[in-house]
Amino acid sequence: MDTKISAVADKKGIVTLKTIQHTLGKHTNLVTLVVLIVALGIMTGGRALQISSLQNLMVAEAVRAFAALGVGLIIINRGIDLSIGQVVGLVACVSASLAQTSDYAGALYPGTVFPVFLPIIVGIAVGTLFGIINGLLVAYGNLPPFIATLGTMSIAAGLQLIYTRASTIGSLKNEYKHIAQGSLGPLPYLMIYVLAAVLILWIMMTQTRQGKAFYAIGGNPQAARVSGINVKLNLLKVYALGGFLYGISGVLLSSRLGLANPLTGDGMELDAIAAATVGGISHSGGIGTIGGIFIGVFTLGIITFGMTYMGVDSYYQLLVKGMIIIVAVYFDMKRHAKRA
Amino acid sequence: MKKLIVAALVIMTAVNFTFAAGQQEAGSEKVTIGALIRNTDEQFVADYAENLKKLAAERGVDLKLLDSRSDQAMQLDQLNVLLTQGVKHFVIVPNVTEATEDMAKKIDAVGGGAAFSNIQPSVEALKVSPNFYLASSPESVAGQIQAQILDEYFQAHPEKMANGDPNAIDAIFLYGQLGHPAQVFRSEAAVKGLKDAGYTVNIVAEDTANWKPDEAQAKMDTWLAAYSGKFDVVIANNDGMALGAVESLLTNKYTDDPSDPTKDVDGDGTVLRVPVIGVDATGVAVKSMSEKKLFATVLQDAVGQSTTAFELAYMMATEGSATGKDAWGISPLTEVTGESPATDAAIVGQCYLVPFAAVTMDNYKEFMQ
């Protein structure tokens, strides 16, 4: 859909004002990100734009990026997922509970040594399971996605409180914490995971029949069905994939924090949906790219980072964030409306 | 995907351009203290932050105060940002005890230090270096004091236990956000304190009202319909919810004299049929006590905690160390106590305990603003 980028220059290789305007208009989300980065640079006299800042930003946004990629794909298929934050939190608690140091008296399973891969696998499995449940409810139960995932949001929150008895799961093994806290030279592991996920999903969405099916369903489910696409199965697949990505997000979050508690992941659904939306994913379905979601995540990230760097009161941060989401999406919608 | 590459290129170019500029940030003589604050939506934390700002203005300190909105991941990000800016000395109101060790290690890596308030740091966090301190009144003490106040109340008025099971305290609990450390520790300690005082505690109803008066009022309305005459006390994790419960009891005429809700007929100190108890001693709560509506509350000393923590950070920044020195007139502990982290002899000298105070009908006037 939106994957082909028009050349800046026209056929003769001459850059005209019109082509520049056209290109800028087509990539509002990227323009927004660049404008924000430049603005931050100017406002801090360039101090905010250091290598270490970039590392901080990458680390801060990586966990959210997985959640945004998951929900972004779901939104492309005309869905929505409100269960993200609570599922990520549940996954974080489950994976953390299997990664506690065995000599810690307050551990959920004191004295038991689990291999370090177990929390990763179980955590991702829990996320995927929730994705499958969401998918079944939406695709085969015909529940509106908003309602179905509102239900599973509450179920995940309840399970998390029951499982942890509302306490904090801490004292995680160093090997486990290393998964998200380590880095390869200047590159944090977290960033490598995100880039790998972006690459894989990008290939899926642009180079495979699966991706085409997702776009087709998002564009027009009836037409997709007529052209022989199994809409229900594909919807199940996209919610399951979303759950799988939240699973990764939850595991990375507990590893990064070195703990999990019932507040972990709280409210992440809003950040993830906002990031996907700012990244140009249209809620009417069928429109948006993986690269766009990635840009959306970092657009919101740079806002938070920049305001934190400048010491802006967090109350104002919420205000500014909200306004930027509205403005970015307004222009994006206008662009789509023009095209339609 | 091409967009992605373009974005990466732009970021990298911008970074390269300004890399040199970013290297030099320090150099000014002004003392800088970083303050990582859990969430200023909580009255205590808001008062704590306000006092820090006031102290910083008085001493000419550059205070970099950041609010994590109860999100530990955000608090870590904020710490990273301040460390990038060259900040070394911190005052921290953490989100969870278990996160304090990792935070201390990050700060120690740049040769800095921190004083933790409100949520206690772990023993391991204080063991990272002698430059990490506890400047707090642990949450559980608030619950203990609630229990002490209620013990005195039921000793003076044993007939008030007659609702429900006459040999037990039939309690209704209003919790803050579930899993929040203040919710967990205050509730546990209140129940434990009553049990330790020899009571049987029977929880008639319990639920979260997320710290909010309106949610608490709605909960209490429902419970009154179900449990009228079957409970002895309402225990709330904060004053906001306690006042919501008070409002519900008043509107439902659950008072000593339903025709005149200002009369304390039985002389137990409250016009309501049962005592309602909170934590925080906020201005409105003490005002409510002056009208004999709210029965009691517990003062967690925001000014005391923040001043102690600020002085510790300030001494570290100006004198290199705060070890063994008094802060806000409070001396470091010399002996271990039963409460973590002051349970470990190796770090007990890094613990500064700020006293809590019971606010009851006897002394509430001292806390009126």
XYZ file of C-alpha atoms in Angstrom:
709
model
C 0.000 0.000 0.000
C 2.149 2.762 1.319
C 5.380 0.937 0.785
C 6.513 2.421 -2.485
C 8.266 5.656 -1.972
C 8.200 8.102 -4.838
C 11.469 9.529 -5.970
C 12.380 12.994 -4.816
C 13.364 13.935 -8.329
C 11.147 13.718 -11.362
C 12.047 11.601 -14.378
C 14.535 14.069 -15.722
C 16.375 14.098 -12.445
C 15.450 17.671 -11.664
C 14.277 18.326 -8.132
C 11.318 20.670 -8.202
C 9.594 22.371 -5.336
C 6.510 20.368 -6.157
C 8.214 17.012 -5.883
C 9.768 17.968 -2.560
C 6.384 19.096 -1.315
C 4.869 15.894 -2.554
C 7.471 13.737 -0.834
C 7.223 15.638 2.442
C 3.468 15.343 2.283
C 3.719 11.631 1.759
C 5.978 11.026 4.697
C 4.478 13.198 7.386
C 5.469 10.798 10.143
C 9.115 10.867 9.174
C 9.014 14.633 8.787
C 7.531 14.924 12.275
C 10.324 12.814 13.757
C 13.059 14.795 12.021
C 11.512 18.122 13.006
C 11.363 16.993 16.628
C 14.973 15.819 16.629
C 16.168 19.079 15.106
C 14.025 21.077 17.530
C 15.462 19.185 20.484
C 18.963 19.781 19.171
C 18.341 23.504 18.864
C 16.651 23.852 22.240
C 19.459 22.132 24.115
C 22.249 23.720 22.087
C 22.983 20.281 20.648
C 23.763 18.788 24.050
C 20.847 16.379 24.030
C 21.983 14.720 20.825
C 24.871 12.582 21.969
C 25.634 8.936 21.348
C 24.679 8.119 24.944
C 21.341 9.872 24.484
C 20.658 7.772 21.435
C 21.456 4.658 23.458
C 19.122 5.811 26.226
C 16.385 6.424 23.702
C 16.828 3.022 22.093
C 16.756 1.227 25.419
C 13.761 3.198 26.591
C 11.673 2.536 23.494
C 12.605 -1.046 22.613
C 10.067 -2.742 24.870
C 7.302 -0.447 23.655
C 8.380 -1.031 20.053
C 7.445 -4.706 20.264
C 4.039 -3.846 21.664
C 3.501 -1.193 18.985
C 4.492 -3.575 16.185
C 2.003 -6.115 17.509
C -0.905 -3.737 17.784
C 0.075 -1.981 14.552
C -0.422 -5.194 12.597
C -3.754 -5.734 14.323
C -4.892 -2.207 13.467
C -3.918 -2.754 9.821
C -6.435 -5.619 9.963
C -9.116 -3.258 11.212
C -8.761 -4.492 14.780
C -7.673 -3.006 18.079
C -6.147 -4.515 21.187
C -6.636 -3.069 24.642
C -5.157 -6.046 26.462
C -1.530 -5.131 25.621
C -0.480 -3.505 28.890
C -1.959 -6.159 31.138
C -0.745 -9.046 28.962
C 2.753 -7.561 28.904
C 2.536 -7.188 32.684
C 1.331 -10.768 33.159
C 4.102 -12.067 30.910
C 6.642 -9.977 32.823
C 5.463 -11.446 36.142
C 5.396 -15.035 34.886
C 8.798 -14.812 33.244
C 10.287 -12.998 36.253
C 8.969 -15.661 38.613
C 10.877 -18.305 36.665
C 14.078 -16.254 36.646
C 14.458 -15.479 40.359
C 17.688 -16.440 42.080
C 17.090 -19.782 43.763
C 18.605 -18.713 47.101
C 16.186 -15.772 47.424
C 13.811 -16.585 50.272
C 11.035 -14.365 48.890
C 11.048 -16.140 45.510
C 7.814 -17.555 44.169
C 9.527 -20.915 43.725
C 12.307 -20.775 46.340
C 15.081 -23.288 45.974
C 14.141 -24.226 42.414
C 16.678 -23.594 39.678
C 15.087 -23.069 36.287
C 17.194 -22.946 33.126
C 17.489 -19.396 31.816
C 15.615 -20.177 28.580
C 12.503 -21.317 30.457
C 11.189 -17.867 31.458
C 11.682 -16.689 27.881
C 9.738 -19.566 26.363
C 6.972 -19.613 28.969
C 6.649 -15.823 28.855
C 6.304 -15.709 25.089
C 3.897 -18.669 25.243
C 1.655 -16.820 27.698
C 1.603 -13.766 25.437
C 0.847 -15.868 22.381
C -1.910 -17.719 24.227
C -3.608 -14.430 25.030
C -3.204 -13.397 21.396
C -4.869 -16.633 20.283
C -7.744 -16.101 22.720
C -8.207 -12.551 21.422
C -8.082 -13.854 17.864
C -10.634 -16.602 18.504
C -13.011 -14.174 20.182
C -12.747 -11.653 17.356
C -12.523 -13.949 14.322
C -14.726 -16.856 15.308
C -16.753 -15.395 18.174
C -17.508 -12.282 16.117
C -17.005 -10.048 19.152
C -16.019 -6.456 18.421
C -12.246 -6.331 19.061
C -12.666 -3.440 21.470
C -14.931 -5.519 23.708
C -13.081 -8.820 23.334
C -9.750 -7.304 24.300
C -11.323 -5.205 27.051
C -12.384 -8.529 28.547
C -9.000 -10.195 28.168
C -7.345 -7.046 29.533
C -9.246 -7.508 32.764
C -8.601 -11.261 32.801
C -4.862 -10.734 32.354
C -4.860 -8.127 35.129
C -6.701 -10.500 37.438
C -4.425 -13.443 36.676
C -1.396 -11.266 37.293
C -2.650 -10.234 40.740
C -3.622 -13.802 41.614
C -0.304 -15.203 40.440
C 1.865 -12.634 42.215
C -0.490 -12.089 45.168
C 0.015 -8.416 44.336
C 3.654 -8.509 45.367
C 6.818 -7.562 43.518
C 8.828 -10.332 41.889
C 12.428 -9.280 42.300
C 15.954 -10.624 42.725
C 16.293 -11.896 39.171
C 19.325 -13.817 37.981
C 22.090 -11.814 36.358
C 22.073 -14.042 33.269
C 18.424 -13.247 32.791
C 18.886 -9.513 33.332
C 21.718 -9.575 30.815
C 19.263 -10.456 28.021
C 17.916 -6.910 27.992
C 20.600 -5.006 29.873
C 23.622 -6.162 27.899
C 25.103 -4.527 24.850
C 27.282 -5.398 21.913
C 29.842 -2.603 21.902
C 27.838 0.613 21.710
C 24.698 -1.216 20.509
C 22.316 -2.242 23.289
C 20.968 -5.780 22.789
C 17.470 -4.335 23.023
C 18.042 -2.323 19.888
C 19.345 -5.345 18.030
C 16.195 -7.288 18.921
C 13.989 -4.465 17.720
C 15.841 -4.061 14.440
C 15.678 -7.813 13.849
C 11.947 -7.838 14.522
C 11.386 -4.844 12.256
C 13.323 -6.512 9.458
C 11.485 -9.821 9.752
C 8.068 -8.205 9.949
C 8.911 -5.863 7.104
C 9.799 -8.835 4.909
C 6.601 -10.576 5.968
C 4.412 -7.589 5.192
C 5.983 -6.605 1.880
C 7.413 -9.778 0.380
C 5.047 -12.577 1.331
C 1.499 -13.642 0.545
C 0.782 -13.439 4.254
C 1.492 -9.723 4.245
C -0.639 -9.186 1.181
C -3.476 -11.085 2.843
C -3.267 -8.841 5.930
C -3.384 -5.683 3.826
C -6.220 -7.083 1.731
C -8.309 -7.889 4.807
C -7.628 -4.481 6.292
C -8.479 -2.773 3.016
C -11.738 -4.592 2.409
C -12.643 -7.834 4.213
C -15.483 -8.670 1.826
C -13.287 -8.286 -1.226
C -10.572 -10.318 0.482
C -13.022 -13.128 1.169
C -14.259 -13.103 -2.410
C -10.711 -13.315 -3.684
C -10.226 -16.518 -1.718
C -8.512 -15.319 1.462
C -9.521 -17.096 4.674
C -10.359 -13.952 6.615
C -11.116 -15.642 9.932
C -7.914 -17.664 9.973
C -5.847 -14.628 9.068
C -7.456 -12.571 11.804
C -6.611 -15.324 14.278
C -3.057 -15.280 12.953
C -2.626 -11.532 13.346
C -3.900 -11.488 16.938
C -1.694 -14.479 17.757
C 1.280 -12.702 16.210
C 0.399 -9.629 18.250
C 0.327 -11.751 21.411
C 3.650 -13.291 20.480
C 5.180 -9.818 20.183
C 3.672 -8.729 23.530
C 5.226 -11.875 24.962
C 8.655 -10.757 23.789
C 7.901 -7.290 25.110
C 7.000 -8.656 28.554
C 10.066 -10.870 28.801
C 12.344 -7.998 27.798
C 10.623 -5.668 30.236
C 11.141 -7.960 33.236
C 14.720 -8.601 32.168
C 15.372 -4.902 31.748
C 13.812 -3.900 35.069
C 15.175 -6.913 36.904
C 11.729 -7.249 38.464
C 8.030 -7.297 37.732
C 5.046 -6.192 39.770
C 1.357 -5.611 39.129
C 2.086 -2.118 37.831
C 4.520 -3.372 35.201
C 3.235 -2.679 31.704
C 0.299 -0.678 33.053
C -1.025 1.681 30.378
C 1.295 0.390 27.666
C -1.661 -0.189 25.345
C -2.161 3.541 25.023
C 1.498 4.199 24.237
C 1.588 1.358 21.718
C -1.622 2.377 19.961
C -0.493 6.007 19.938
C 2.888 5.060 18.481
C 1.317 2.962 15.734
C -1.128 5.750 14.949
C 1.516 8.467 14.868
C 3.486 6.113 12.633
C 0.749 6.340 10.018
C -1.288 3.212 10.716
C -4.840 4.079 9.722
C -7.621 2.925 12.002
C -9.840 2.373 8.980
C -7.531 -0.515 8.116
C -5.279 -1.603 5.296
C -2.909 1.333 5.539
C 0.463 1.580 7.248
C 3.938 0.122 7.208
C 6.293 -1.575 9.618
C 8.783 1.240 9.080
C 6.035 3.701 9.927
C 5.337 2.006 13.257
C 9.044 2.096 14.059
C 9.132 5.815 13.309
C 6.014 6.317 15.404
C 7.608 4.649 18.417
C 10.655 6.864 18.181
C 8.608 9.979 17.574
C 6.844 9.518 20.909
C 10.134 8.389 22.413
C 11.983 11.513 21.385
C 9.204 13.652 22.852
C 9.500 11.919 26.218
C 13.278 11.897 26.071
C 13.548 15.510 25.019
C 11.212 16.784 27.680
C 12.889 14.647 30.327
C 16.245 15.991 29.214
C 15.020 19.545 29.517
C 13.342 18.782 32.835
C 9.810 19.586 31.703
C 7.206 18.778 34.368
C 5.632 15.393 33.606
C 2.137 16.898 33.719
C 3.048 19.089 30.754
C 4.648 16.107 29.076
C 1.252 14.401 28.939
C -0.251 17.547 27.481
C 2.396 17.942 24.784
C 2.320 14.246 23.928
C -1.433 14.349 23.459
C -1.266 17.397 21.233
C 1.479 15.952 19.051
C -0.505 12.735 18.588
C -3.541 14.716 17.473
C -1.596 17.002 15.136
C 0.396 14.161 13.576
C -2.659 12.048 12.977
C -4.687 14.995 11.705
C -2.234 15.637 8.895
C -1.907 11.960 8.174
C -5.674 11.577 7.879
C -5.851 14.605 5.606
C -3.296 13.024 3.346
C -5.250 9.773 3.132
C -8.498 11.624 2.566
C -6.945 13.441 -0.380
C -5.792 10.210 -1.908
C -9.084 8.447 -1.520
C 11.867 0.441 4.966
C 13.515 3.203 3.015
C 11.950 5.649 5.407
C 13.652 3.787 8.164
C 17.049 4.113 6.557
C 16.490 7.787 5.917
C 15.469 8.249 9.553
C 18.540 6.398 10.797
C 20.789 8.496 8.561
C 19.242 11.728 9.743
C 19.612 10.756 13.394
C 23.197 9.698 12.895
C 24.090 12.895 11.082
C 22.505 14.989 13.779
C 24.319 13.017 16.427
C 27.683 13.378 14.694
C 27.204 17.082 14.258
C 26.646 17.668 17.895
C 28.734 14.955 19.440
C 31.559 17.308 20.288
C 29.195 19.875 21.742
C 27.642 17.268 23.969
C 30.867 16.309 25.634
C 31.153 19.324 27.851
C 28.319 19.927 30.194
C 29.767 20.282 33.637
C 32.097 23.063 34.539
C 29.721 25.376 36.356
C 30.238 25.706 40.102
C 26.581 25.217 40.966
C 25.730 22.065 42.887
C 23.424 19.793 40.900
C 21.132 17.269 42.535
C 18.901 14.890 40.620
C 15.521 14.017 42.106
C 13.742 10.926 40.796
C 10.231 11.062 42.127
C 7.718 8.221 41.898
C 4.483 10.050 41.176
C 3.392 13.511 42.241
C -0.261 12.486 41.921
C 0.218 11.094 45.426
C -0.194 13.789 48.049
C 2.821 12.673 50.056
C 5.092 12.597 47.030
C 3.788 15.966 45.852
C 4.586 17.526 49.255
C 7.973 15.849 49.194
C 8.771 17.284 45.753
C 7.548 20.762 46.725
C 9.829 20.817 49.737
C 12.782 19.701 47.613
C 12.175 22.612 45.249
C 12.017 24.997 48.182
C 15.253 23.674 49.692
C 17.002 23.813 46.315
C 15.958 27.438 45.853
C 17.236 28.337 49.340
C 20.623 26.709 48.843
C 21.082 27.751 45.205
C 21.104 24.144 44.055
C 20.295 23.202 40.477
C 17.584 20.599 41.135
C 16.669 18.318 38.263
C 13.383 16.844 39.391
C 11.677 14.174 37.312
C 8.377 12.397 37.954
C 8.135 8.770 36.794
C 4.340 8.558 36.998
C 4.577 5.226 38.863
C 6.423 3.606 35.979
C 9.688 1.959 37.010
C 10.820 1.686 33.398
C 10.392 5.444 33.056
C 12.313 6.030 36.284
C 15.223 4.035 34.880
C 15.086 6.048 31.655
C 15.099 9.270 33.672
C 18.075 8.096 35.703
C 19.918 7.310 32.466
C 19.169 10.774 31.123
C 20.421 12.527 34.259
C 23.562 10.385 34.363
C 24.159 11.379 30.736
C 23.879 15.001 31.828
C 26.593 14.428 34.399
C 24.396 14.415 37.519
C 25.990 12.357 40.308
C 24.012 12.937 43.470
C 20.396 11.938 43.792
C 17.347 12.010 45.971
C 15.125 9.092 44.992
C 11.544 8.128 45.792
C 11.611 4.733 44.080
C 8.713 2.782 42.630
C 9.769 -0.533 44.126
C 12.366 -1.709 46.607
C 13.612 -4.372 44.209
C 14.708 -1.756 41.667
C 16.945 0.160 44.066
C 20.010 -2.060 43.779
C 20.250 -1.695 39.998
C 19.765 2.065 40.306
C 22.455 2.289 42.986
C 24.885 0.344 40.805
C 24.344 2.722 37.890
C 24.935 5.753 40.109
C 27.938 4.143 41.766
C 29.462 3.529 38.344
C 29.896 7.301 37.931
C 31.129 7.703 41.503
C 27.898 9.220 42.801
C 25.472 8.516 45.606
C 21.818 8.730 46.561
C 19.380 8.988 49.433
C 16.202 6.910 49.115
C 12.930 7.957 50.720
C 9.420 6.599 51.239
C 9.944 3.170 49.643
C 12.852 1.580 51.420
C 15.905 0.571 49.391
C 17.065 -3.030 49.660
C 19.963 -4.020 51.913
C 21.874 -4.866 48.727
C 21.318 -1.357 47.380
C 22.851 0.210 50.486
C 25.720 -2.255 50.298
C 26.671 -0.975 46.829
C 28.677 1.783 48.522
C 28.623 3.893 51.720
C 27.204 6.728 49.585
C 23.703 5.244 49.521
C 21.277 6.131 52.283
C 17.840 5.453 53.639
C 16.006 8.636 54.638
C 12.521 7.377 55.280
C 9.729 6.161 57.473
C 8.881 2.705 56.120
C 5.324 2.265 54.799
C 4.561 -0.552 57.177
C 4.929 1.819 60.133
C 1.858 3.702 58.894
C -0.144 0.477 59.139
C 1.307 -0.244 62.579
C 0.242 3.161 63.838
C -3.253 2.660 62.419
C -3.389 -0.575 64.420
C -2.157 1.190 67.595
C -4.787 3.913 67.254
C -7.509 1.298 66.779
C -6.196 -0.764 69.696
C -6.584 2.266 71.965
C -10.037 2.946 70.518
C -11.378 -0.569 71.098
C -9.832 -0.743 74.565
C -11.647 2.438 75.497
C -14.861 1.381 73.737
C -15.079 -2.424 73.789
C -18.804 -2.167 73.058
C -17.899 -0.880 69.592
C -16.770 -4.386 68.638
C -20.329 -5.699 68.926
C -21.139 -5.437 65.226
C -20.791 -8.698 63.335
C -18.628 -11.083 65.355
C -18.515 -9.581 68.897
C -15.133 -11.175 69.620
C -13.420 -9.919 66.504
C -12.698 -6.648 64.813
C -14.885 -6.742 61.731
C -13.009 -4.508 59.335
C -13.685 -3.009 55.938
C -10.539 -2.253 53.957
C -10.172 0.348 51.228
C -6.973 -0.315 49.347
C -4.911 1.923 47.110
C -3.891 0.688 43.687
C -3.357 -3.050 44.119
C 0.282 -4.023 44.216
C 1.413 -0.499 44.996
C 3.973 -0.787 47.799
C 2.037 1.615 50.019
C -1.084 -0.496 49.511
C 0.668 -3.773 50.269
C 2.725 -2.687 53.281
C 0.159 -0.435 54.941
C -2.574 -3.086 54.712
C -0.403 -5.971 55.856
C 0.975 -4.008 58.785
C -2.450 -2.812 59.936
C -3.790 -6.364 60.072
C -0.600 -7.684 61.638
C -0.584 -4.885 64.214
C -4.134 -5.686 65.314
C -3.412 -9.407 65.457
C -0.228 -8.768 67.467
C -2.313 -6.704 69.892
C -4.397 -9.820 70.506
C -7.418 -9.204 68.282
C -9.046 -11.541 65.832
C -9.415 -9.664 62.565
C -12.355 -10.517 60.367
C -12.287 -8.773 56.985
C -15.912 -8.096 56.110
C -15.184 -6.454 52.779
C -12.070 -5.314 50.965
C -11.392 -3.789 47.598
C -9.281 -1.221 45.836
C -10.517 2.312 45.311
C -7.254 3.279 43.579
C -6.495 6.009 46.136
C -9.568 7.942 44.950
C -12.307 9.460 47.123
C -15.062 9.007 44.514
C -14.300 5.317 43.985
C -14.155 4.796 47.742
C -17.487 6.520 48.217
C -19.155 4.317 45.584
C -17.648 1.167 47.146
C -18.821 2.206 50.587
C -22.335 2.902 49.308
C -22.523 -0.671 47.995
C -21.056 -2.179 51.138
C -23.459 -0.261 53.358
C -26.320 -1.889 51.499
C -24.817 -5.311 52.100
C -23.086 -5.057 55.486
C -24.936 -2.405 57.456
C -24.453 -3.141 61.178
C -21.916 -5.867 60.502
C -18.605 -3.965 60.629
C -16.653 -2.174 63.359
C -14.191 -0.037 61.450
C -13.201 1.241 58.013
C -9.451 1.194 57.359
C -8.194 3.052 54.284
C -4.686 3.120 52.817
C -4.890 6.891 52.421
C -6.906 9.873 53.549
C -8.492 10.440 50.149
C -10.284 7.108 50.280
C -11.017 7.466 53.986
C -12.788 10.742 53.245
C -14.735 9.092 50.426
C -15.947 6.486 52.928
C -16.801 9.223 55.453
C -18.870 10.991 52.803
C -20.750 7.774 52.019
C -21.454 7.080 55.714
C -22.729 10.637 56.168
C -25.018 10.621 53.135
C -26.385 7.231 54.165
C -26.948 8.593 57.700
C -24.746 5.919 59.225
C -24.235 8.286 62.158
C -24.706 8.164 65.908
C -27.778 10.336 65.495
C -29.320 10.004 62.021
C -31.341 13.185 62.587
C -28.303 15.255 63.562
C -25.064 14.143 61.896
C -22.996 16.611 63.938
C -23.624 14.914 67.313
C -21.176 12.417 68.783
C -23.808 10.705 70.937
C -21.691 7.804 72.220
C -18.665 10.003 72.921
C -16.196 7.820 71.001
C -14.701 10.762 69.137
C -16.618 10.444 65.887
C -20.135 11.319 64.787
C -20.167 8.212 62.615
C -21.302 4.861 63.974
C -17.872 3.365 63.261
C -14.419 4.937 63.174
C -12.832 5.593 59.777
C -9.044 5.814 59.669
C -6.681 6.982 56.939
C -3.011 7.793 56.304
C -1.281 11.048 55.200
C -2.758 13.737 57.475
C -3.647 15.911 54.500
C -5.156 19.329 55.146
C -8.692 18.220 54.286
C -8.345 15.114 56.425
C -7.360 17.078 59.520
C -10.206 19.505 58.827
C -12.585 16.535 58.690
C -11.203 15.381 62.046
C -11.924 18.791 63.512
C -15.574 18.126 62.601
C -15.388 14.663 64.225
C -16.016 12.945 60.911
C -12.730 11.231 60.106
C -11.560 9.502 63.291
C -7.783 9.456 62.884
C -4.918 9.490 60.415
C -1.177 8.994 60.343
C 1.301 11.671 59.368
C 4.039 10.521 57.084
C 6.410 13.423 57.327
C 7.015 14.527 53.746
C 8.974 17.605 54.787
C 11.101 15.627 57.242
C 11.896 12.882 54.773
C 12.689 15.178 51.893
C 14.834 17.503 54.011
C 16.828 14.577 55.394
C 17.348 13.107 51.926
C 18.200 16.493 50.425
C 20.765 17.236 53.136
C 22.434 13.860 52.580
C 22.675 14.454 48.825
C 23.863 18.030 49.405
C 26.597 16.921 51.808
C 27.779 14.321 49.311
C 27.901 16.946 46.565
C 29.664 19.624 48.612
C 31.752 17.696 51.138
C 32.327 14.476 49.205
C 30.634 12.291 51.786
C 27.830 12.291 54.322
C 28.989 9.248 56.237
C 28.297 9.475 59.955
C 26.912 13.010 59.768
C 23.532 14.164 61.034
C 20.897 15.189 58.497
C 17.967 17.411 59.489
C 19.048 16.762 63.059
C 18.613 13.029 62.640
C 21.598 10.818 63.416
C 22.267 7.634 61.513
C 21.178 4.468 63.288
C 23.768 2.736 65.423
C 21.886 -0.475 66.082
C 19.890 -2.766 63.822
C 16.097 -2.677 63.911
C 13.479 -5.230 62.872
C 12.622 -3.358 59.656
C 14.462 -3.779 56.392
C 16.900 -2.423 55.354
C 18.066 -1.409 58.847
C 18.339 -5.084 59.701
C 21.905 -5.489 58.493
C 24.704 -4.313 60.791
C 26.995 -3.554 57.840
C 24.787 -0.746 56.514
C 22.850 0.339 59.577
C 24.935 3.533 59.703
C 23.469 4.499 56.313
C 19.908 4.501 57.675
C 18.175 7.696 58.810
C 14.710 7.043 60.221
C 12.275 9.935 60.087
C 9.558 9.588 62.733
C 5.900 8.984 61.892
C 3.175 10.541 63.979
C -0.296 9.378 64.928
C -2.848 12.131 64.343
C -5.738 11.569 66.720
C -8.505 13.530 68.404
C -5.970 14.436 71.112
C -3.431 16.165 68.906
C -4.943 16.952 65.493
C -4.889 20.706 66.168
C -1.079 20.653 65.902
C -1.425 19.487 62.300
C -4.006 22.009 61.144
C -2.675 24.336 58.470
